[in-house]
């Protein structure tokens, strides 16, 4: 694996649900249901998006690489699915669901008993072209981090005025939303 | 408080240490001791910085506002203190220390029994000029988030090559380091 190894990747994937749970469970809705303006996501939306990824993206794509290689392209990922699927759920329910799905997916990953040469097998991304299993699994972990980065920014946005002149020093308030 | 209230602020300040603990404790050092290049911080450095803030910044400044108002400027904050103070400690020790100090500081804050008009009292920042207690406490919370934002970016940087062509889609890899 180039600049990544599987235990290192799994160490992060294992911890993300508990980290999000510790940060978000029970927080006032002023932090979790507000977004950054029209057509942007709240923390609630982001957790729904992570759930959809657990269901349809990472492990299904890993299995496709192993089964079909480059002969069959992945299904495109639906970036708006959570707007339908999270309706009528609470944030606490979403946090539970994410933790449960992640745990099951990591068990599935472990059961694949991947070897070094498996990690170099290639699949076909519908937009990016050829990608390796190693790249997919690394992206799974960094996708968690890109949304942790986004969550910290969305929450900070709610206090943009409240911090007064300190906004100058708070880098997160100068982030231009590249993770939305 | 403009766009902020004290229980909302405290709800976040209470959760940050547990969130960082869940994310970071036991992670391989490839995630926690690497930085983004010369003169940048690792995750380990960031937790040391948060500890220094608990010791010297937030509550000491809150007490200065209540005691001296605008007649005495805050001590400037030492942004490099952690490079001395964290030496020979482990990340787990730093996480424990941060949680302990934060908990004690929130007890102190609670014991102040702040009223609405206390929150509008002003102090003197050595560079920013007049600031209110409300702004200081809001900044304490957003300072946690700016460093969570930074941590997610520093960790992602370690997998910049490993994700291959997906780097295009991962916003955190396009963050220009405004939180460093």
Tab-separated table of C-alpha atoms in Angstrom:
chain	number	residue	atom	x	y	z
A	1	UNK	CA	0.000	0.000	0.000
A	2	UNK	CA	1.476	3.360	-0.952
A	3	UNK	CA	1.775	5.558	2.116
A	4	UNK	CA	-0.901	3.592	3.897
A	5	UNK	CA	-1.302	0.230	5.477
A	6	UNK	CA	-4.424	-1.634	6.331
A	7	UNK	CA	-4.061	-1.727	10.153
A	8	UNK	CA	-3.420	2.039	10.160
A	9	UNK	CA	-6.514	2.626	8.026
A	10	UNK	CA	-8.663	0.349	10.182
A	11	UNK	CA	-7.441	2.042	13.381
A	12	UNK	CA	-9.069	5.266	12.207
A	13	UNK	CA	-12.222	3.708	10.746
A	14	UNK	CA	-12.792	1.981	14.085
A	15	UNK	CA	-12.630	5.198	16.092
A	16	UNK	CA	-14.699	7.664	14.024
A	17	UNK	CA	-18.171	6.594	15.224
A	18	UNK	CA	-17.208	6.890	18.899
A	19	UNK	CA	-15.553	10.255	18.290
A	20	UNK	CA	-18.644	11.630	16.564
A	21	UNK	CA	-20.833	10.165	19.282
A	22	UNK	CA	-18.779	11.817	22.040
A	23	UNK	CA	-18.812	15.149	20.239
A	24	UNK	CA	-22.451	15.248	19.144
A	25	UNK	CA	-24.801	13.152	21.285
A	26	UNK	CA	-27.036	15.399	23.348
A	27	UNK	CA	-25.728	18.664	21.897
A	28	UNK	CA	-28.340	21.434	21.572
A	29	UNK	CA	-29.955	21.585	18.137
A	30	UNK	CA	-28.439	25.038	17.594
A	31	UNK	CA	-25.202	23.154	16.961
A	32	UNK	CA	-26.529	20.144	15.060
A	33	UNK	CA	-29.498	21.259	12.925
A	34	UNK	CA	-28.155	24.547	11.557
A	35	UNK	CA	-26.182	24.664	8.318
A	36	UNK	CA	-24.020	27.233	6.528
A	37	UNK	CA	-26.808	28.626	4.321
A	38	UNK	CA	-28.860	27.513	1.338
A	39	UNK	CA	-27.898	24.142	-0.145
A	40	UNK	CA	-25.411	23.346	2.607
A	41	UNK	CA	-25.467	20.545	5.150
A	42	UNK	CA	-26.094	20.501	8.869
A	43	UNK	CA	-24.266	18.103	11.185
A	44	UNK	CA	-27.428	15.972	11.066
A	45	UNK	CA	-27.193	15.798	7.253
A	46	UNK	CA	-23.511	14.820	7.415
A	47	UNK	CA	-24.151	11.855	9.714
A	48	UNK	CA	-26.927	10.711	7.349
A	49	UNK	CA	-24.431	10.929	4.481
A	50	UNK	CA	-21.896	8.815	6.399
A	51	UNK	CA	-24.613	6.197	6.979
A	52	UNK	CA	-25.451	6.085	3.279
A	53	UNK	CA	-21.763	5.527	2.531
A	54	UNK	CA	-21.666	2.561	4.905
A	55	UNK	CA	-24.684	1.051	3.163
A	56	UNK	CA	-23.841	1.625	-0.482
A	57	UNK	CA	-20.293	2.818	-1.018
A	58	UNK	CA	-17.243	1.427	0.717
A	59	UNK	CA	-17.696	-2.295	1.313
A	60	UNK	CA	-19.968	-2.857	-1.711
A	61	UNK	CA	-17.256	-1.274	-3.877
A	62	UNK	CA	-14.493	-3.286	-2.197
A	63	UNK	CA	-16.403	-6.481	-2.983
A	64	UNK	CA	-16.956	-5.352	-6.583
A	65	UNK	CA	-13.220	-4.858	-7.055
A	66	UNK	CA	-12.539	-8.365	-5.791
A	67	UNK	CA	-15.350	-9.909	-7.860
A	68	UNK	CA	-15.324	-7.953	-11.122
A	69	UNK	CA	-12.037	-6.013	-11.235
A	70	UNK	CA	-12.179	-3.329	-13.898
A	71	UNK	CA	-14.896	-5.071	-15.951
A	72	UNK	CA	-17.828	-3.449	-14.140
A	73	UNK	CA	-17.959	0.176	-12.935
A	74	UNK	CA	-19.152	1.072	-9.409
A	75	UNK	CA	-22.661	2.443	-8.976
A	76	UNK	CA	-22.412	6.252	-8.732
A	77	UNK	CA	-22.726	7.430	-5.114
A	78	UNK	CA	-25.896	9.376	-4.280
A	79	UNK	CA	-24.737	12.452	-2.384
A	80	UNK	CA	-28.275	13.529	-1.486
A	81	UNK	CA	-29.709	10.197	-0.308
A	82	UNK	CA	-29.587	11.224	3.360
A	83	UNK	CA	-32.094	14.005	2.753
A	84	UNK	CA	-34.703	11.265	2.163
A	85	UNK	CA	-33.391	8.545	4.438
A	86	UNK	CA	-32.812	10.573	7.602
A	87	UNK	CA	-36.331	12.010	7.704
A	88	UNK	CA	-38.153	11.436	10.999
A	89	UNK	CA	-35.015	10.157	12.700
A	90	UNK	CA	-33.192	11.785	15.599
A	91	UNK	CA	-29.473	12.542	15.608
A	92	UNK	CA	-29.024	9.979	18.378
A	93	UNK	CA	-30.643	7.335	16.157
A	94	UNK	CA	-28.331	8.264	13.292
A	95	UNK	CA	-25.264	8.048	15.539
A	96	UNK	CA	-26.338	4.574	16.671
A	97	UNK	CA	-26.996	3.484	13.104
A	98	UNK	CA	-23.632	4.748	11.896
A	99	UNK	CA	-21.779	2.946	14.702
A	100	UNK	CA	-23.656	-0.273	14.044
A	101	UNK	CA	-23.088	-0.233	10.273
A	102	UNK	CA	-19.415	0.685	10.611
A	103	UNK	CA	-18.811	-2.121	13.051
A	104	UNK	CA	-20.510	-4.649	10.756
A	105	UNK	CA	-18.569	-3.365	7.744
A	106	UNK	CA	-15.238	-3.649	9.555
A	107	UNK	CA	-16.102	-7.242	10.495
A	108	UNK	CA	-16.813	-7.927	6.814
A	109	UNK	CA	-13.534	-6.303	5.833
A	110	UNK	CA	-11.618	-8.375	8.351
A	111	UNK	CA	-13.320	-11.558	7.089
A	112	UNK	CA	-11.982	-10.896	3.577
A	113	UNK	CA	-8.477	-11.686	4.876
A	114	UNK	CA	-6.938	-9.353	2.333
A	115	UNK	CA	-3.372	-10.000	1.225
A	116	UNK	CA	-0.880	-7.434	-0.046
A	117	UNK	CA	-1.578	-8.313	-3.694
A	118	UNK	CA	-5.351	-8.040	-3.164
A	119	UNK	CA	-4.839	-4.419	-2.135
A	120	UNK	CA	-3.320	-3.651	-5.536
A	121	UNK	CA	-6.314	-5.069	-7.451
A	122	UNK	CA	-8.122	-2.517	-9.557
A	123	UNK	CA	-11.734	-1.515	-10.019
A	124	UNK	CA	-13.478	0.979	-12.246
A	125	UNK	CA	-14.783	4.237	-10.768
A	126	UNK	CA	-17.547	5.741	-12.936
A	127	UNK	CA	-15.834	9.150	-13.051
A	128	UNK	CA	-12.242	8.646	-11.860
A	129	UNK	CA	-11.383	5.546	-13.898
A	130	UNK	CA	-9.078	2.838	-12.556
A	131	UNK	CA	-8.609	2.809	-8.781
A	132	UNK	CA	-7.038	0.236	-6.470
A	133	UNK	CA	-8.608	-1.464	-3.471
A	134	UNK	CA	-5.882	0.139	-1.369
A	135	UNK	CA	-6.950	3.589	-2.591
A	136	UNK	CA	-10.600	2.815	-1.874
A	137	UNK	CA	-9.906	1.773	1.718
A	138	UNK	CA	-7.633	4.760	2.325
A	139	UNK	CA	-10.356	7.036	0.952
A	140	UNK	CA	-12.909	5.486	3.298
A	141	UNK	CA	-10.808	6.710	6.251
A	142	UNK	CA	-10.082	10.154	4.821
A	143	UNK	CA	-13.762	10.540	3.950
A	144	UNK	CA	-14.465	10.316	7.697
A	145	UNK	CA	-11.899	13.051	8.280
A	146	UNK	CA	-13.190	15.302	5.514
A	147	UNK	CA	-16.590	15.228	7.180
A	148	UNK	CA	-15.129	15.794	10.637
A	149	UNK	CA	-13.414	18.807	9.083
A	150	UNK	CA	-16.778	19.903	7.650
A	151	UNK	CA	-18.645	19.335	10.940
A	152	UNK	CA	-16.155	21.487	12.841
A	153	UNK	CA	-16.640	24.218	10.237
A	154	UNK	CA	-20.461	24.032	10.171
A	155	UNK	CA	-20.639	24.215	13.955
A	156	UNK	CA	-18.164	27.107	14.101
A	157	UNK	CA	-20.250	29.026	11.584
A	158	UNK	CA	-23.051	29.219	14.158
A	159	UNK	CA	-20.799	31.339	16.425
A	160	UNK	CA	-19.317	33.528	13.698
A	161	UNK	CA	-20.743	36.689	15.259
A	162	UNK	CA	-20.534	35.512	18.853
A	163	UNK	CA	-16.718	35.373	18.901
A	164	UNK	CA	-16.440	39.069	17.986
A	165	UNK	CA	-12.935	40.263	17.022
A	166	UNK	CA	-11.406	36.818	17.738
A	167	UNK	CA	-12.758	35.627	14.379
A	168	UNK	CA	-9.513	36.898	12.889
A	169	UNK	CA	-7.518	34.241	14.792
A	170	UNK	CA	-9.899	31.296	14.322
A	171	UNK	CA	-8.793	29.532	11.151
A	172	UNK	CA	-11.919	27.408	10.881
A	173	UNK	CA	-13.922	30.605	10.255
A	174	UNK	CA	-11.758	31.314	7.205
A	175	UNK	CA	-12.264	27.866	5.663
A	176	UNK	CA	-13.888	28.280	2.286
A	177	UNK	CA	-16.104	25.236	2.456
A	178	UNK	CA	-14.189	22.921	0.159
A	179	UNK	CA	-15.613	19.941	2.065
A	180	UNK	CA	-19.266	20.661	1.444
B	1	UNK	CA	-24.989	36.988	24.368
B	2	UNK	CA	-25.064	37.707	20.645
B	3	UNK	CA	-25.748	34.495	18.742
B	4	UNK	CA	-24.528	32.434	21.633
B	5	UNK	CA	-25.697	31.456	25.051
B	6	UNK	CA	-23.752	30.065	27.918
B	7	UNK	CA	-25.398	26.601	28.169
B	8	UNK	CA	-24.865	26.098	24.417
B	9	UNK	CA	-21.205	27.089	24.767
B	10	UNK	CA	-20.686	24.838	27.788
B	11	UNK	CA	-22.356	21.890	26.015
B	12	UNK	CA	-19.562	21.926	23.464
B	13	UNK	CA	-16.709	22.657	25.890
B	14	UNK	CA	-17.841	19.665	27.938
B	15	UNK	CA	-17.715	17.244	25.013
B	16	UNK	CA	-14.444	18.128	23.262
B	17	UNK	CA	-12.059	16.179	25.527
B	18	UNK	CA	-14.082	12.955	25.190
B	19	UNK	CA	-14.359	13.411	21.429
B	20	UNK	CA	-10.602	13.876	21.061
B	21	UNK	CA	-10.003	10.941	23.373
B	22	UNK	CA	-12.289	8.657	21.330
B	23	UNK	CA	-10.651	9.742	18.083
B	24	UNK	CA	-7.006	9.672	19.154
B	25	UNK	CA	-6.264	7.337	22.051
B	26	UNK	CA	-4.301	4.331	20.855
B	27	UNK	CA	-4.010	5.509	17.241
B	28	UNK	CA	-0.749	4.542	15.517
B	29	UNK	CA	1.911	7.243	15.668
B	30	UNK	CA	1.764	7.577	11.873
B	31	UNK	CA	-1.473	9.491	12.491
B	32	UNK	CA	-0.522	11.408	15.616
B	33	UNK	CA	3.178	12.326	15.431
B	34	UNK	CA	3.407	13.412	11.784
B	35	UNK	CA	2.795	17.021	10.783
B	36	UNK	CA	2.236	18.893	7.506
B	37	UNK	CA	5.864	19.862	6.982
B	38	UNK	CA	8.377	22.266	8.485
B	39	UNK	CA	7.013	24.546	11.218
B	40	UNK	CA	3.628	22.838	11.328
B	41	UNK	CA	2.009	20.946	14.168
B	42	UNK	CA	1.285	17.281	14.697
B	43	UNK	CA	-1.847	16.086	16.495
B	44	UNK	CA	0.385	15.651	19.550
B	45	UNK	CA	1.428	19.317	19.344
B	46	UNK	CA	-2.210	20.436	19.034
B	47	UNK	CA	-3.297	18.618	22.206
B	48	UNK	CA	-0.356	20.224	24.032
B	49	UNK	CA	-1.554	23.614	22.785
B	50	UNK	CA	-5.081	22.941	24.050
B	51	UNK	CA	-3.636	22.068	27.462
B	52	UNK	CA	-1.662	25.313	27.576
B	53	UNK	CA	-4.872	27.210	26.794
B	54	UNK	CA	-6.635	25.544	29.717
B	55	UNK	CA	-3.793	26.557	32.029
B	56	UNK	CA	-3.152	30.111	30.937
B	57	UNK	CA	-5.782	31.468	28.585
B	58	UNK	CA	-9.516	30.987	28.988
B	59	UNK	CA	-10.394	30.962	32.663
B	60	UNK	CA	-7.510	33.228	33.736
B	61	UNK	CA	-8.729	35.784	31.177
B	62	UNK	CA	-12.372	35.386	32.244
B	63	UNK	CA	-11.337	36.128	35.822
B	64	UNK	CA	-9.274	39.127	34.676
B	65	UNK	CA	-12.315	40.601	32.924
B	66	UNK	CA	-14.384	40.246	36.093
B	67	UNK	CA	-11.623	41.622	38.322
B	68	UNK	CA	-9.972	44.337	36.234
B	69	UNK	CA	-12.290	45.075	33.303
B	70	UNK	CA	-10.466	47.050	30.637
B	71	UNK	CA	-7.871	48.470	33.008
B	72	UNK	CA	-5.388	45.609	32.643
B	73	UNK	CA	-4.608	43.787	29.360
B	74	UNK	CA	-4.474	39.984	29.212
B	75	UNK	CA	-1.099	38.268	29.138
B	76	UNK	CA	-0.278	37.434	25.487
B	77	UNK	CA	-0.865	33.737	24.755
B	78	UNK	CA	2.258	31.674	24.063
B	79	UNK	CA	1.480	29.661	20.935
B	80	UNK	CA	4.676	27.594	21.173
B	81	UNK	CA	4.569	26.666	24.862
B	82	UNK	CA	3.516	23.080	24.133
B	83	UNK	CA	6.793	22.403	22.332
B	84	UNK	CA	8.514	22.687	25.741
B	85	UNK	CA	5.771	21.442	28.027
B	86	UNK	CA	4.785	18.267	26.173
B	87	UNK	CA	8.308	16.873	26.013
B	88	UNK	CA	8.653	13.347	27.412
B	89	UNK	CA	4.883	12.903	27.697
B	90	UNK	CA	2.766	10.441	25.762
B	91	UNK	CA	-0.335	11.395	23.798
B	92	UNK	CA	-2.438	9.396	26.251
B	93	UNK	CA	-1.021	11.466	29.100
B	94	UNK	CA	-1.828	14.678	27.246
B	95	UNK	CA	-5.400	13.524	26.575
B	96	UNK	CA	-5.869	12.764	30.276
B	97	UNK	CA	-4.385	16.101	31.261
B	98	UNK	CA	-6.605	18.018	28.844
B	99	UNK	CA	-9.742	16.264	30.117
B	100	UNK	CA	-8.792	16.893	33.731
B	101	UNK	CA	-8.004	20.592	33.227
B	102	UNK	CA	-11.129	21.210	31.128
B	103	UNK	CA	-13.328	19.602	33.741
B	104	UNK	CA	-11.780	21.708	36.516
B	105	UNK	CA	-12.115	24.876	34.431
B	106	UNK	CA	-15.784	24.223	33.722
B	107	UNK	CA	-16.377	23.728	37.433
B	108	UNK	CA	-14.708	27.083	38.062
B	109	UNK	CA	-16.827	28.695	35.350
B	110	UNK	CA	-19.992	27.276	36.841
B	111	UNK	CA	-18.990	28.525	40.299
B	112	UNK	CA	-18.808	32.099	38.953
B	113	UNK	CA	-22.627	32.055	38.621
B	114	UNK	CA	-22.447	34.456	35.710
B	115	UNK	CA	-25.461	36.644	35.018
B	116	UNK	CA	-26.461	38.128	31.673
B	117	UNK	CA	-24.875	41.485	32.453
B	118	UNK	CA	-21.616	39.846	33.525
B	119	UNK	CA	-21.342	38.376	30.039
B	120	UNK	CA	-21.298	41.871	28.548
B	121	UNK	CA	-18.421	43.022	30.750
B	122	UNK	CA	-15.326	44.027	28.823
B	123	UNK	CA	-11.661	43.222	29.077
B	124	UNK	CA	-8.594	44.322	27.167
B	125	UNK	CA	-6.969	41.967	24.664
B	126	UNK	CA	-3.316	42.919	24.033
B	127	UNK	CA	-3.821	42.925	20.242
B	128	UNK	CA	-7.572	42.964	19.578
B	129	UNK	CA	-8.567	45.691	22.043
B	130	UNK	CA	-11.888	45.595	23.896
B	131	UNK	CA	-13.572	42.190	24.045
B	132	UNK	CA	-16.519	40.955	26.107
B	133	UNK	CA	-16.643	37.993	28.448
B	134	UNK	CA	-19.312	36.534	26.168
B	135	UNK	CA	-16.941	36.740	23.208
B	136	UNK	CA	-14.150	35.138	25.242
B	137	UNK	CA	-16.294	32.155	26.246
B	138	UNK	CA	-17.639	31.716	22.708
B	139	UNK	CA	-14.075	31.785	21.402
B	140	UNK	CA	-13.051	29.109	23.891
B	141	UNK	CA	-15.568	26.746	22.248
B	142	UNK	CA	-14.705	27.681	18.666
B	143	UNK	CA	-11.013	27.355	19.500
B	144	UNK	CA	-11.723	23.664	20.229
B	145	UNK	CA	-13.404	23.372	16.825
B	146	UNK	CA	-10.647	25.179	14.943
B	147	UNK	CA	-8.188	22.631	16.297
B	148	UNK	CA	-10.502	19.714	15.514
B	149	UNK	CA	-10.600	21.130	11.992
B	150	UNK	CA	-6.803	21.288	12.003
B	151	UNK	CA	-6.408	17.760	13.412
B	152	UNK	CA	-8.641	16.317	10.683
B	153	UNK	CA	-6.515	18.124	8.091
B	154	UNK	CA	-3.146	17.093	9.560
B	155	UNK	CA	-4.212	13.452	9.729
B	156	UNK	CA	-5.613	13.529	6.185
B	157	UNK	CA	-2.339	14.921	4.909
B	158	UNK	CA	-0.649	11.640	5.872
B	159	UNK	CA	-2.803	9.806	3.297
B	160	UNK	CA	-2.548	12.391	0.531
B	161	UNK	CA	-0.873	9.938	-1.850
B	162	UNK	CA	-2.625	6.835	-0.558
B	163	UNK	CA	-6.090	7.930	-1.702
B	164	UNK	CA	-4.938	8.222	-5.333
B	165	UNK	CA	-7.395	9.939	-7.703
B	166	UNK	CA	-10.015	10.362	-4.944
B	167	UNK	CA	-7.998	13.320	-3.612
B	168	UNK	CA	-10.046	15.447	-6.018
B	169	UNK	CA	-13.244	14.727	-4.055
B	170	UNK	CA	-11.829	15.001	-0.534
B	171	UNK	CA	-12.271	18.613	0.532
B	172	UNK	CA	-10.002	18.332	3.547
B	173	UNK	CA	-7.059	17.749	1.175
B	174	UNK	CA	-7.776	21.120	-0.439
B	175	UNK	CA	-7.802	23.033	2.839
B	176	UNK	CA	-5.103	25.664	2.757
B	177	UNK	CA	-4.055	25.424	6.367
B	178	UNK	CA	-5.713	28.518	7.750
B	179	UNK	CA	-5.952	26.837	11.166
B	180	UNK	CA	-2.268	26.242	11.671
